[in-house]
Coordinates of C-alpha atoms in Angstrom, one line a residue:
M255 CA -59.6 55.1 -90.1
Y256 CA -59.9 58.5 -91.9
K257 CA -56.0 58.6 -92.3
E258 CA -55.8 55.3 -94.0
V259 CA -58.4 56.3 -96.5
V260 CA -56.7 59.6 -97.3
I261 CA -53.3 57.9 -97.6
S262 CA -54.6 55.1 -99.8
T263 CA -56.4 57.6 -102.0
I264 CA -53.2 59.6 -102.4
I265 CA -51.3 56.4 -103.4
V266 CA -54.0 55.3 -105.9
I267 CA -54.0 58.9 -107.4
A268 CA -50.1 58.9 -107.6
I269 CA -50.0 55.4 -109.3
I270 CA -52.6 56.5 -111.9
V271 CA -50.7 59.8 -112.6
L272 CA -47.3 58.0 -113.0
N273 CA -48.9 55.6 -115.2
V274 CA -50.2 58.0 -117.5
V275 CA -46.9 60.0 -117.6
T276 CA -45.0 56.9 -118.2
Q277 CA -47.4 55.7 -120.9
N278 CA -47.3 59.1 -122.7
Y279 CA -43.6 59.2 -122.7
T280 CA -43.5 55.6 -124.0
K281 CA -45.7 56.5 -126.7
S282 CA -43.9 59.6 -127.7
T283 CA -40.5 57.7 -127.6
V284 CA -41.8 54.9 -129.7
S285 CA -43.3 57.2 -132.3
Q286 CA -40.2 59.2 -132.6
I287 CA -38.0 56.2 -133.0
K288 CA -40.3 54.6 -135.6
E289 CA -40.3 58.0 -137.5
H290 CA -36.5 58.0 -137.7
L291 CA -36.6 54.2 -138.6
D292 CA -39.0 54.8 -141.5
N293 CA -37.0 57.6 -142.8
T294 CA -34.0 55.2 -142.8
K295 CA -36.3 52.6 -144.5
Q296 CA -37.4 55.0 -147.2
E297 CA -33.8 55.4 -148.3
L298 CA -33.1 51.8 -148.5
V299 CA -36.2 50.8 -150.4
K300 CA -35.6 53.1 -153.3
D301 CA -34.6 51.6 -156.8
E302 CA -31.1 53.0 -156.2
P303 CA -30.4 53.0 -152.4
D304 CA -28.3 55.9 -151.2
Y305 CA -26.3 53.9 -148.5
D306 CA -24.3 57.1 -147.2
M307 CA -27.6 59.1 -146.5
A308 CA -29.2 55.7 -145.0
L309 CA -26.2 55.3 -142.8
Q310 CA -26.4 59.0 -141.7
K311 CA -30.2 58.5 -140.8
A312 CA -29.4 55.2 -139.1
K313 CA -26.7 56.9 -136.8
Q314 CA -29.3 59.7 -136.3
T315 CA -31.8 57.1 -135.0
Y316 CA -29.1 55.4 -132.6
E317 CA -28.4 58.7 -131.3
K318 CA -31.9 59.7 -130.7
W319 CA -32.6 56.3 -129.2
E320 CA -29.5 56.7 -126.8
E321 CA -31.1 60.1 -125.9
L322 CA -34.5 58.7 -125.1
D323 CA -33.8 55.5 -123.5
E324 CA -32.3 57.1 -120.6
I325 CA -35.8 57.6 -119.1
I326 CA -37.6 54.6 -120.5
V327 CA -35.0 52.3 -119.1
L328 CA -36.2 53.3 -115.6
Y329 CA -39.6 51.5 -116.0
T330 CA -39.2 49.0 -119.0
E331 CA -37.7 45.7 -119.0
H332 CA -33.9 46.0 -119.8
S333 CA -34.0 43.1 -122.1
E334 CA -36.5 44.9 -124.3
I335 CA -34.2 48.0 -124.4
E336 CA -31.2 45.8 -125.4
K337 CA -33.2 44.4 -128.2
V338 CA -34.1 47.7 -129.6
S339 CA -30.4 48.7 -129.4
T340 CA -29.1 45.6 -130.9
A341 CA -31.7 45.8 -133.8
I342 CA -30.5 49.5 -134.4
I343 CA -26.9 48.5 -134.3
S344 CA -27.5 45.5 -136.6
M345 CA -29.4 48.0 -139.0
Q346 CA -26.2 50.1 -139.1
S347 CA -23.9 47.3 -139.8
F348 CA -26.2 45.9 -142.7
I349 CA -26.2 49.5 -144.2
E350 CA -22.4 49.7 -144.0
M351 CA -22.2 46.4 -145.8
E352 CA -24.7 47.5 -148.3
D353 CA -27.0 44.8 -147.7
D354 CA -30.4 46.5 -147.7
S355 CA -32.7 43.6 -147.4
Q356 CA -31.1 42.7 -144.0
A357 CA -31.1 46.3 -142.9
V358 CA -34.8 46.5 -143.7
D359 CA -35.4 43.4 -141.8
S360 CA -33.5 44.9 -138.7
I361 CA -35.9 47.9 -139.3
D362 CA -38.9 45.8 -139.1
R363 CA -37.7 43.7 -136.2
C364 CA -37.0 47.0 -134.3
N365 CA -40.5 48.2 -135.1
Y366 CA -42.0 45.1 -133.9
I367 CA -40.0 45.2 -130.6
L368 CA -41.0 49.0 -130.2
E369 CA -44.8 48.1 -130.7
N370 CA -44.3 45.2 -128.1
I371 CA -42.7 47.6 -125.5
E372 CA -45.7 50.1 -126.0
S373 CA -48.4 47.5 -125.6
K374 CA -46.7 46.0 -122.5
E375 CA -46.7 49.6 -120.9
R376 CA -50.2 50.4 -121.9
L377 CA -52.8 50.1 -119.0
S378 CA -55.2 47.3 -119.8
I379 CA -57.0 44.4 -118.4
D380 CA -54.4 42.0 -119.7
N381 CA -51.5 43.8 -118.2
I382 CA -53.2 44.1 -114.9
F383 CA -54.1 40.5 -114.5

């Protein structure tokens, strides 16, 4: 009886610790990518958008996402990760075509998906049941 209680306690503690670690990593990743997206968006909403600078920032955003998604993909739905990648790539394409309204729309879509990923990974009553 004592062994089972100890093993169960260890398993519960491990689950809680791993959840805290993954939740913190997700929060960090989402905030970093959103910061890059906001920097790109600022270049696009100016009166005279600088498309070269916006494209450079969009490429930096994609590189940062590729760097960070190697870990987040281990515990997050792959479809959500693909949606973020698709939104970032479409943002780059719209910037290359100098279509700032569509690029801003892609940025907003990407921000929404990132917020959705963060809320899905959060420990809450809704996510438990």
